[in-house]
Tab-separated table of C-alpha atoms and ligand atoms in Angstrom:
chain	number	residue	atom	x	y	z
A	1	MET	CA	-26.174	78.574	-29.914
A	2	LYS	CA	-28.237	80.731	-32.502
A	3	LYS	CA	-26.522	79.530	-36.157
A	4	ILE	CA	-25.147	83.769	-36.068
A	5	THR	CA	-23.614	83.460	-33.371
A	6	ARG	CA	-22.319	80.306	-34.390
A	7	LYS	CA	-20.931	81.620	-37.048
A	8	LEU	CA	-19.325	84.842	-34.682
A	9	VAL	CA	-17.873	82.364	-32.870
A	10	ALA	CA	-16.426	80.172	-35.329
A	11	LEU	CA	-15.359	82.996	-37.522
A	12	ALA	CA	-12.920	83.622	-34.072
A	13	ALA	CA	-12.400	80.659	-33.398
A	14	VAL	CA	-11.380	80.218	-37.224
A	15	ALA	CA	-8.841	83.701	-36.453
A	16	PHE	CA	-7.897	82.379	-32.893
A	17	PRO	CA	-7.231	78.351	-33.809
A	18	LEU	CA	-5.244	78.355	-30.186
A	19	LEU	CA	-8.253	79.347	-28.248
A	20	ALA	CA	-10.288	77.736	-29.622
A	21	ALA	CA	-8.666	74.383	-28.781
A	22	ASN	CA	-8.927	75.980	-25.314
A	23	GLN	CA	-11.783	77.434	-24.752
A	24	GLU	CA	-14.077	74.988	-23.580
A	25	PRO	CA	-15.004	71.144	-23.496
A	26	SER	CA	-13.638	69.203	-26.225
A	27	LEU	CA	-13.411	66.121	-27.362
A	28	ARG	CA	-10.121	67.327	-28.207
A	29	HIS	CA	-9.674	68.744	-24.482
A	30	GLU	CA	-10.716	65.367	-22.712
A	31	ALA	CA	-8.378	63.490	-24.911
A	32	ASN	CA	-5.691	65.569	-24.619
A	33	ARG	CA	-6.021	64.639	-20.925
A	34	LEU	CA	-5.733	61.466	-21.522
A	35	GLY	CA	-2.672	61.035	-23.767
A	36	LEU	CA	-4.977	60.323	-26.340
A	37	LEU	CA	-5.336	61.314	-29.965
A	38	VAL	CA	-8.872	62.314	-31.432
A	39	GLY	CA	-8.766	62.216	-35.673
A	40	ALA	CA	-11.207	62.537	-38.168
A	41	ALA	CA	-11.118	62.519	-41.965
A	42	VAL	CA	-11.202	64.940	-43.945
A	43	GLU	CA	-11.358	66.878	-46.633
A	44	PRO	CA	-9.954	69.923	-48.078
A	45	ALA	CA	-11.477	71.589	-50.424
A	46	HIS	CA	-14.397	72.312	-46.900
A	47	PHE	CA	-11.251	73.963	-44.635
A	48	SER	CA	-12.763	77.345	-46.312
A	49	GLU	CA	-16.093	76.797	-44.381
A	50	PRO	CA	-15.962	78.765	-40.810
A	51	GLU	CA	-17.270	75.938	-38.572
A	52	TYR	CA	-16.115	73.083	-40.486
A	53	ALA	CA	-12.551	74.862	-39.461
A	54	SER	CA	-13.722	75.644	-36.403
A	55	THR	CA	-15.617	73.022	-35.664
A	56	LEU	CA	-11.632	70.620	-35.797
A	57	GLY	CA	-9.626	72.853	-34.270
A	58	ARG	CA	-11.952	73.463	-31.688
A	59	GLU	CA	-12.164	69.368	-31.229
A	60	PHE	CA	-9.123	68.370	-32.295
A	61	ASN	CA	-5.935	67.048	-32.315
A	62	MET	CA	-4.670	64.410	-35.145
A	63	ILE	CA	-6.591	65.312	-38.762
A	64	GLU	CA	-5.904	62.461	-41.548
A	65	PRO	CA	-7.337	63.755	-45.555
A	66	GLU	CA	-10.109	61.395	-46.380
A	67	ASN	CA	-9.137	60.940	-49.988
A	68	ALA	CA	-6.630	63.810	-50.476
A	69	MET	CA	-3.064	61.800	-50.161
A	70	LYS	CA	-4.115	58.502	-51.888
A	71	TRP	CA	-2.466	56.991	-55.489
A	72	THR	CA	-5.461	58.647	-57.868
A	73	ALA	CA	-4.768	61.939	-55.651
A	74	THR	CA	-0.418	61.537	-55.228
A	75	GLU	CA	0.107	60.365	-58.865
A	76	PRO	CA	-2.559	61.093	-60.740
A	77	ALA	CA	-0.337	59.553	-64.591
A	78	ARG	CA	3.062	57.563	-63.454
A	79	GLY	CA	5.579	59.524	-63.108
A	80	ARG	CA	3.799	62.477	-62.182
A	81	PHE	CA	3.400	63.094	-58.752
A	82	ASP	CA	-0.111	66.091	-57.136
A	83	PHE	CA	1.279	66.400	-53.719
A	84	ALA	CA	-0.639	69.548	-53.328
A	85	PRO	CA	-4.188	68.714	-51.815
A	86	GLY	CA	-2.249	66.140	-49.393
A	87	ASP	CA	-0.519	69.926	-48.162
A	88	LYS	CA	-3.883	71.260	-48.024
A	89	VAL	CA	-3.937	68.895	-45.054
A	90	VAL	CA	-0.950	68.867	-43.200
A	91	GLU	CA	-0.378	72.930	-43.504
A	92	PHE	CA	-4.206	72.996	-41.853
A	93	ALA	CA	-2.869	70.081	-39.767
A	94	GLU	CA	0.044	71.979	-38.538
A	95	ALA	CA	-1.698	76.060	-38.040
A	96	HIS	CA	-3.816	73.804	-35.942
A	97	ARG	CA	-0.761	72.415	-34.636
A	98	MET	CA	-2.574	68.552	-35.196
A	99	LYS	CA	-1.103	65.259	-35.625
A	100	VAL	CA	-1.598	63.969	-39.637
A	101	ARG	CA	-2.101	60.204	-40.630
A	102	GLY	CA	-1.486	60.096	-43.525
A	103	HIS	CA	-3.280	56.964	-45.970
A	104	ASN	CA	-2.941	55.711	-47.841
A	105	LEU	CA	0.296	53.876	-49.232
A	106	LEU	CA	-1.179	50.730	-51.513
A	107	TRP	CA	-4.249	49.696	-51.140
A	108	GLY	CA	-5.654	46.724	-54.032
A	109	SER	CA	-8.878	48.514	-54.829
A	110	TYR	CA	-9.292	52.123	-56.096
A	111	ASN	CA	-6.090	53.170	-58.219
A	112	PRO	CA	-6.437	55.123	-61.172
A	113	ALA	CA	-6.895	54.110	-64.770
A	114	TRP	CA	-3.294	53.916	-65.915
A	115	LEU	CA	-2.632	51.275	-62.587
A	116	SER	CA	-3.548	48.456	-64.596
A	117	SER	CA	-2.625	45.297	-65.073
A	118	ARG	CA	-1.463	44.400	-67.881
A	119	LEU	CA	1.575	46.759	-66.704
A	120	THR	CA	4.045	43.400	-66.153
A	121	SER	CA	5.147	42.071	-62.727
A	122	SER	CA	8.861	44.625	-62.086
A	123	ALA	CA	6.841	47.018	-64.375
A	124	LEU	CA	4.792	47.707	-61.062
A	125	ARG	CA	7.221	46.267	-58.688
A	126	GLU	CA	9.282	49.814	-59.492
A	127	ILE	CA	5.614	51.530	-59.709
A	128	MET	CA	5.080	51.069	-56.245
A	129	HIS	CA	8.816	51.395	-55.119
A	130	GLN	CA	8.384	54.578	-56.155
A	131	HIS	CA	5.021	55.692	-54.951
A	132	ILE	CA	5.994	54.368	-51.626
A	133	ALA	CA	9.686	56.393	-51.728
A	134	ARG	CA	8.420	59.402	-53.101
A	135	VAL	CA	5.060	60.045	-51.241
A	136	ALA	CA	6.488	58.672	-48.110
A	137	ALA	CA	9.526	61.162	-48.164
A	138	HIS	CA	7.333	64.102	-49.693
A	139	TYR	CA	5.830	63.631	-46.071
A	140	ALA	CA	8.840	62.660	-43.933
A	141	GLY	CA	8.339	64.735	-40.701
A	142	ARG	CA	4.982	66.267	-41.286
A	143	VAL	CA	2.573	62.859	-40.991
A	144	PHE	CA	3.909	61.032	-38.012
A	145	ALA	CA	1.511	57.074	-38.568
A	146	TRP	CA	0.755	56.654	-41.947
A	147	ASP	CA	-1.227	54.453	-42.798
A	148	VAL	CA	0.982	51.529	-45.208
A	149	VAL	CA	-0.918	48.995	-46.282
A	150	ASN	CA	-5.143	48.894	-46.800
A	151	GLU	CA	-7.016	45.946	-47.115
A	152	THR	CA	-5.901	43.328	-47.631
A	153	PHE	CA	-7.613	40.587	-46.308
A	154	ASP	CA	-11.619	39.784	-47.286
A	155	ALA	CA	-13.814	38.559	-45.538
A	156	GLN	CA	-12.913	34.722	-44.748
A	157	ALA	CA	-9.590	35.524	-43.989
A	158	ARG	CA	-7.425	34.810	-47.041
A	159	LEU	CA	-5.742	37.767	-49.246
A	160	ARG	CA	-7.795	39.581	-51.487
A	161	HIS	CA	-5.882	38.527	-55.047
A	162	SER	CA	-5.052	42.133	-56.318
A	163	LEU	CA	-3.411	43.820	-58.750
A	164	TRP	CA	-0.236	44.454	-55.970
A	165	TYR	CA	-0.943	40.457	-54.636
A	166	ASP	CA	-1.088	38.533	-57.660
A	167	GLN	CA	-3.061	40.396	-60.215
A	168	PRO	CA	-0.180	40.144	-62.188
A	169	GLY	CA	1.660	41.458	-58.545
A	170	ILE	CA	5.479	42.567	-57.878
A	171	GLY	CA	6.849	39.050	-58.945
A	172	LEU	CA	5.620	37.722	-55.286
A	173	ALA	CA	2.906	36.652	-56.505
A	174	GLY	CA	1.988	33.206	-54.471
A	175	GLN	CA	4.748	34.297	-51.499
A	176	GLY	CA	1.439	34.563	-49.194
A	177	THR	CA	2.328	38.530	-47.339
A	178	ALA	CA	6.180	38.948	-48.886
A	179	TYR	CA	4.567	41.950	-51.282
A	180	ILE	CA	3.058	43.959	-47.853
A	181	GLU	CA	6.020	43.035	-46.278
A	182	GLN	CA	8.148	44.584	-49.043
A	183	ALA	CA	5.772	48.191	-48.941
A	184	PHE	CA	6.271	48.426	-45.067
A	185	ARG	CA	10.181	47.869	-45.866
A	186	TRP	CA	10.343	51.282	-48.854
A	187	ALA	CA	8.474	52.929	-46.562
A	188	ARG	CA	10.695	52.490	-43.996
A	189	GLU	CA	13.150	53.288	-46.187
A	190	ALA	CA	12.173	56.355	-47.387
A	191	ASP	CA	10.508	57.934	-43.597
A	192	ARG	CA	12.963	55.758	-39.964
A	193	LYS	CA	9.813	57.779	-38.318
A	194	ALA	CA	7.754	57.786	-39.379
A	195	LEU	CA	4.555	54.396	-37.811
A	196	LEU	CA	3.558	52.491	-39.625
A	197	PHE	CA	-0.010	51.261	-39.869
A	198	TYR	CA	-1.547	48.175	-41.369
A	199	ASN	CA	-5.330	48.781	-41.705
A	200	ASP	CA	-8.790	46.715	-42.769
A	201	TYR	CA	-12.585	46.941	-41.584
A	202	ASP	CA	-14.854	44.193	-39.919
A	203	ALA	CA	-11.285	43.363	-37.759
A	204	GLU	CA	-12.066	45.156	-34.803
A	205	GLY	CA	-13.182	42.065	-32.268
A	206	LEU	CA	-11.596	38.629	-32.499
A	207	GLY	CA	-12.549	36.278	-35.333
A	208	PRO	CA	-10.442	35.003	-39.070
A	209	LYS	CA	-9.640	37.771	-40.436
A	210	SER	CA	-8.805	39.624	-36.758
A	211	ASP	CA	-6.231	36.295	-36.582
A	212	ALA	CA	-4.481	37.248	-39.882
A	213	ILE	CA	-3.656	40.073	-39.303
A	214	TYR	CA	-2.962	38.744	-35.522
A	215	ALA	CA	-0.673	36.277	-37.369
A	216	MET	CA	0.688	38.490	-39.293
A	217	VAL	CA	1.522	41.103	-37.338
A	218	LYS	CA	3.191	38.035	-35.190
A	219	ASP	CA	5.878	36.549	-37.916
A	220	PHE	CA	6.532	40.971	-38.933
A	221	LYS	CA	7.640	41.385	-35.788
A	222	ARG	CA	9.875	38.251	-35.168
A	223	ARG	CA	11.185	39.290	-38.623
A	224	GLY	CA	11.966	42.858	-37.384
A	225	VAL	CA	9.395	43.603	-40.342
A	226	PRO	CA	8.641	47.847	-40.067
A	227	ILE	CA	5.700	48.098	-38.521
A	228	ASP	CA	4.450	50.484	-35.912
A	229	GLY	CA	0.227	49.883	-35.010
A	230	VAL	CA	-2.953	48.111	-36.963
A	231	GLY	CA	-6.326	50.547	-38.187
A	232	LEU	CA	-9.534	48.794	-36.667
A	233	GLN	CA	-11.236	50.847	-39.334
A	234	MET	CA	-15.214	50.462	-37.436
A	235	HIS	CA	-17.145	51.356	-40.635
A	236	VAL	CA	-20.626	50.048	-38.288
A	237	LEU	CA	-22.521	48.980	-41.124
A	238	LYS	CA	-25.009	47.484	-40.589
A	239	GLY	CA	-25.393	44.172	-39.033
A	240	ALA	CA	-24.486	43.778	-35.039
A	241	PRO	CA	-21.594	46.620	-33.597
A	242	PRO	CA	-18.665	44.798	-33.168
A	243	ASP	CA	-18.533	43.597	-29.288
A	244	PRO	CA	-16.591	46.014	-26.445
A	245	THR	CA	-15.052	42.951	-24.340
A	246	SER	CA	-14.142	41.300	-28.068
A	247	VAL	CA	-11.977	44.570	-29.866
A	248	ASP	CA	-10.456	45.178	-25.997
A	249	ALA	CA	-9.401	41.601	-26.312
A	250	ASN	CA	-8.270	42.231	-29.835
A	251	ILE	CA	-6.346	45.238	-28.532
A	252	THR	CA	-4.824	44.114	-26.355
A	253	ARG	CA	-3.356	41.032	-28.001
A	254	LEU	CA	-1.877	43.544	-30.714
A	255	ALA	CA	-0.019	46.051	-28.397
A	256	ARG	CA	1.702	42.746	-26.764
A	257	LEU	CA	2.839	41.582	-29.543
A	258	GLY	CA	4.526	45.379	-29.878
A	259	VAL	CA	2.180	47.825	-31.788
A	260	GLU	CA	0.178	50.295	-31.136
A	261	VAL	CA	-3.553	49.875	-32.343
A	262	HIS	CA	-5.783	53.041	-33.985
A	263	ILE	CA	-9.110	53.873	-34.130
A	264	THR	CA	-8.804	54.733	-37.568
A	265	GLU	CA	-12.719	55.380	-39.178
A	266	MET	CA	-15.971	54.633	-36.968
A	267	ASP	CA	-19.017	56.215	-38.363
A	268	VAL	CA	-22.381	54.584	-37.261
A	269	ALA	CA	-25.005	54.021	-39.920
A	270	LEU	CA	-27.961	54.396	-39.393
A	271	PRO	CA	-31.324	54.562	-41.757
A	272	THR	CA	-31.981	58.017	-43.551
A	273	GLY	CA	-35.469	59.139	-46.575
A	274	ALA	CA	-35.475	61.841	-47.544
A	275	GLY	CA	-32.437	65.007	-47.044
A	276	GLY	CA	-30.674	62.163	-45.100
A	277	ARG	CA	-33.302	63.031	-42.388
A	278	VAL	CA	-32.826	59.642	-40.159
A	279	LEU	CA	-35.668	58.075	-40.374
A	280	ASP	CA	-35.911	56.439	-36.824
A	281	PRO	CA	-34.922	59.613	-33.696
A	282	ALA	CA	-34.284	56.529	-31.419
A	283	ALA	CA	-31.948	55.379	-33.472
A	284	LEU	CA	-29.205	58.269	-32.250
A	285	GLY	CA	-30.068	57.191	-28.633
A	286	ARG	CA	-27.619	53.839	-30.082
A	287	GLN	CA	-25.832	54.877	-31.244
A	288	ALA	CA	-24.668	57.288	-29.165
A	289	GLU	CA	-24.187	54.049	-27.120
A	290	ILE	CA	-21.899	52.510	-29.780
A	291	TYR	CA	-19.900	55.421	-29.971
A	292	ARG	CA	-19.279	55.615	-26.134
A	293	ASN	CA	-18.880	51.787	-25.336
A	294	ILE	CA	-15.848	51.577	-28.460
A	295	ALA	CA	-14.640	55.666	-27.388
A	296	GLY	CA	-14.749	53.660	-23.510
A	297	VAL	CA	-12.578	50.664	-24.503
A	298	CYS	CA	-9.824	53.035	-26.915
A	299	ALA	CA	-9.448	55.539	-24.204
A	300	ARG	CA	-9.077	52.841	-21.212
A	301	ASN	CA	-6.867	50.478	-22.757
A	302	PRO	CA	-3.376	51.170	-22.914
A	303	GLY	CA	-2.632	49.937	-25.974
A	304	CYS	CA	-4.673	52.441	-28.391
A	305	THR	CA	-2.885	55.586	-28.729
A	306	ALA	CA	-5.532	57.472	-31.656
A	307	PHE	CA	-9.644	57.157	-32.221
A	308	GLN	CA	-10.317	58.252	-34.765
A	309	THR	CA	-14.275	59.157	-36.743
A	310	TRP	CA	-14.429	58.049	-40.997
A	311	GLY	CA	-15.730	62.182	-41.704
A	312	PHE	CA	-16.822	64.298	-37.802
A	313	THR	CA	-20.366	65.724	-39.613
A	314	ASP	CA	-23.207	65.019	-41.597
A	315	LYS	CA	-22.844	66.896	-44.292
A	316	TYR	CA	-20.584	65.512	-46.212
A	317	SER	CA	-19.914	61.339	-45.782
A	318	TRP	CA	-19.727	59.180	-47.653
A	319	ILE	CA	-21.882	56.744	-46.358
A	320	PRO	CA	-24.406	57.564	-48.244
A	321	TYR	CA	-23.253	57.776	-51.408
A	322	PHE	CA	-22.003	54.272	-51.076
A	323	THR	CA	-25.654	53.293	-49.726
A	324	HIS	CA	-27.647	54.522	-52.506
A	325	PHE	CA	-28.846	57.356	-49.888
A	326	LYS	CA	-30.213	54.923	-48.086
A	327	MET	CA	-28.225	54.904	-44.942
A	328	GLY	CA	-26.590	58.795	-43.617
A	329	GLY	CA	-26.303	60.028	-39.969
A	330	GLY	CA	-22.802	58.650	-39.316
A	331	LEU	CA	-20.668	60.806	-37.195
A	332	LEU	CA	-20.417	63.205	-34.432
A	333	PHE	CA	-22.201	66.749	-35.339
A	334	ASP	CA	-25.533	67.037	-37.940
A	335	ALA	CA	-25.321	68.790	-41.217
A	336	ASP	CA	-25.387	72.410	-38.996
A	337	TYR	CA	-21.942	71.348	-36.973
A	338	ARG	CA	-24.667	70.960	-33.948
A	339	PRO	CA	-23.110	67.440	-31.628
A	340	LYS	CA	-24.718	64.624	-31.789
A	341	PRO	CA	-25.961	62.226	-28.684
A	342	SER	CA	-23.283	60.467	-30.216
A	343	TYR	CA	-20.418	64.148	-29.406
A	344	ASP	CA	-22.099	63.284	-26.116
A	345	GLY	CA	-21.389	59.266	-25.977
A	346	VAL	CA	-17.304	60.178	-26.661
A	347	LEU	CA	-17.457	62.642	-24.756
A	348	LYS	CA	-18.827	60.710	-21.169
A	349	ALA	CA	-16.736	57.590	-22.553
A	350	PHE	CA	-12.994	60.667	-22.239
A	351	GLU	CA	-14.467	61.896	-19.190
A	352	THR	CA	-15.321	58.965	-17.246
A	353	VAL	CA	-11.458	57.583	-17.762
A	354	LYS	CA	-10.154	59.645	-14.607
A	355	GLN	CA	-6.860	57.877	-14.193
A	356	PRO	CA	-5.510	57.826	-18.151
A	357	PRO	CA	-3.000	54.912	-18.857
A	358	ALA	CA	0.244	55.124	-19.668
A	359	ARG	CA	0.152	54.502	-23.016
A	360	GLN	CA	2.349	52.463	-25.243
A	361	SER	CA	3.752	54.147	-28.458
A	362	ARG	CA	6.950	55.168	-30.458
B	401	G3I	O1	-13.985	64.607	-56.884
B	401	G3I	C1	-14.228	63.047	-57.246
B	401	G3I	C2	-15.235	63.726	-58.095
B	401	G3I	O2	-14.509	64.990	-58.456
B	401	G3I	C3	-15.636	63.043	-59.123
B	401	G3I	O3	-16.712	64.053	-60.203
B	401	G3I	C4	-16.833	62.595	-58.516
B	401	G3I	C5	-17.836	61.604	-59.419
B	401	G3I	O4	-16.355	60.226	-59.973
B	401	G3I	O5	-15.524	61.563	-58.382
B	401	G3I	C6	-14.569	62.582	-57.078
B	401	G3I	O6	-14.071	61.155	-56.599
B	401	G3I	C7	-14.236	61.024	-55.116
B	401	G3I	C8	-13.743	60.619	-53.718
B	401	G3I	O7	-14.579	59.476	-53.726
B	401	G3I	C9	-14.284	61.885	-54.000
B	401	G3I	O8	-15.438	62.281	-53.277
B	401	G3I	C10	-14.567	59.032	-56.044
B	401	G3I	O9	-15.250	58.500	-57.357
B	401	G3I	C11	-14.321	58.085	-55.077
B	401	G3I	O10	-14.084	56.620	-55.613
B	401	G3I	C12	-14.104	58.293	-53.014
B	401	G3I	O11	-14.727	57.132	-52.414
B	401	G3I	C13	-13.901	57.126	-51.373
B	401	G3I	C14	-13.354	55.959	-51.043
B	401	G3I	O12	-12.879	55.986	-50.247
B	401	G3I	C15	-12.178	55.761	-52.825
B	401	G3I	O13	-10.960	56.284	-52.136
B	401	G3I	C16	-14.609	58.020	-50.614
B	401	G3I	O14	-14.586	59.296	-50.419
B	401	G3I	C17	-14.228	57.267	-49.067
B	401	G3I	O15	-14.806	57.601	-47.995
B	401	G3I	C18	-13.216	56.124	-48.665
B	401	G3I	O16	-13.181	56.087	-48.411
B	401	G3I	C19	-11.950	54.099	-47.161
B	401	G3I	C20	-10.445	54.267	-46.855
B	401	G3I	O17	-10.406	54.535	-47.981
B	401	G3I	C21	-10.591	53.194	-46.588
B	401	G3I	N1	-11.206	52.642	-45.875
B	401	G3I	C22	-12.756	52.707	-46.396
B	401	G3I	C23	-12.935	53.641	-45.942
B	401	G3I	C24	-14.511	53.764	-46.931
B	401	G3I	O18	-14.901	53.215	-48.439
């Protein structure tokens, strides 16, 4: 489609989002048929870009703030809350009849400088309680699911040392997942309805890290700790992608505990050169296969209720910055919003599921 035509279509789609959402086969159309959420992480600063907005409205029924609801954005200074960036994500979603996943209420990394380990445990406990209570209450009824706690296990399946666990922690240092449990309990107090997720990476297939997460979820469910789901991030950055059969088995065993599984942050990084150009065009085909396999597992497994990528256009991805511009091209649309083979891989994975499974969602 010529660029000018695409822009006219994009402008029309922004003006008439409902029309865009139904006018042609799309990920959203197929996901709706499958009873599946299909999402993308977003930055509200880009909503004013017509093709950014129209592609989102046409292709996705769920969005998640990449950074706009993190601690640095929502509580940049102690006790000073700023919900404006996150509210823009919710407003966009409501205008396009989308759901919003919240991300995240507690993480040991990328916190604002004022959250320092010089604070006492009792101060940190009060700070953590107030943050979770205020942010979850502000978005109650507008965010349907939260990543309550993000990335607390390391590659050896041990609890990471962190401000919240034991440096100095909130008075539960050395007591394993007790501080994680406390975060979930405070989140449930603040929002009686939202689905509460634990979210992590490199734990998609069966292995020591996913075993540790499984054991935590099993313990939490046994003791009535409020947890409703596990987010499998699915960042394919280096090395072999997760084995689809192993991912399927992990989703199935988690679902048997009574929690949902969301694929929360998928991208498949490729080696890039100047200007973010993918160095080996054949790699785009391999990338499409990886996306098709994982999207197929999620579409077929009743325990998987959402499939989300971390961004949707290669124009705005964290990967180049994180890899000093050696990798990129990880998403479904290129920098000009043209669908890539990876997009076709996901769409084909959805289309081939003729009998959608009955998905378990609270
Ligand atoms: O917006 C500021 C800008 O004003 C400033 O000039 C610039 C330089 O300091 O920083 C900009 O903020 C950056 C932000 O991304 C927006 O681009 C932060 O420094 C940077 O730390 C932040 O990185 C994000 C990272 O999480 C840490 O929060 C990435 O965008 C985001 O993609 C990444 O996402 C994480 C998930 O939350 C959890 N799972 C892993 C995933 C990838 O790392």
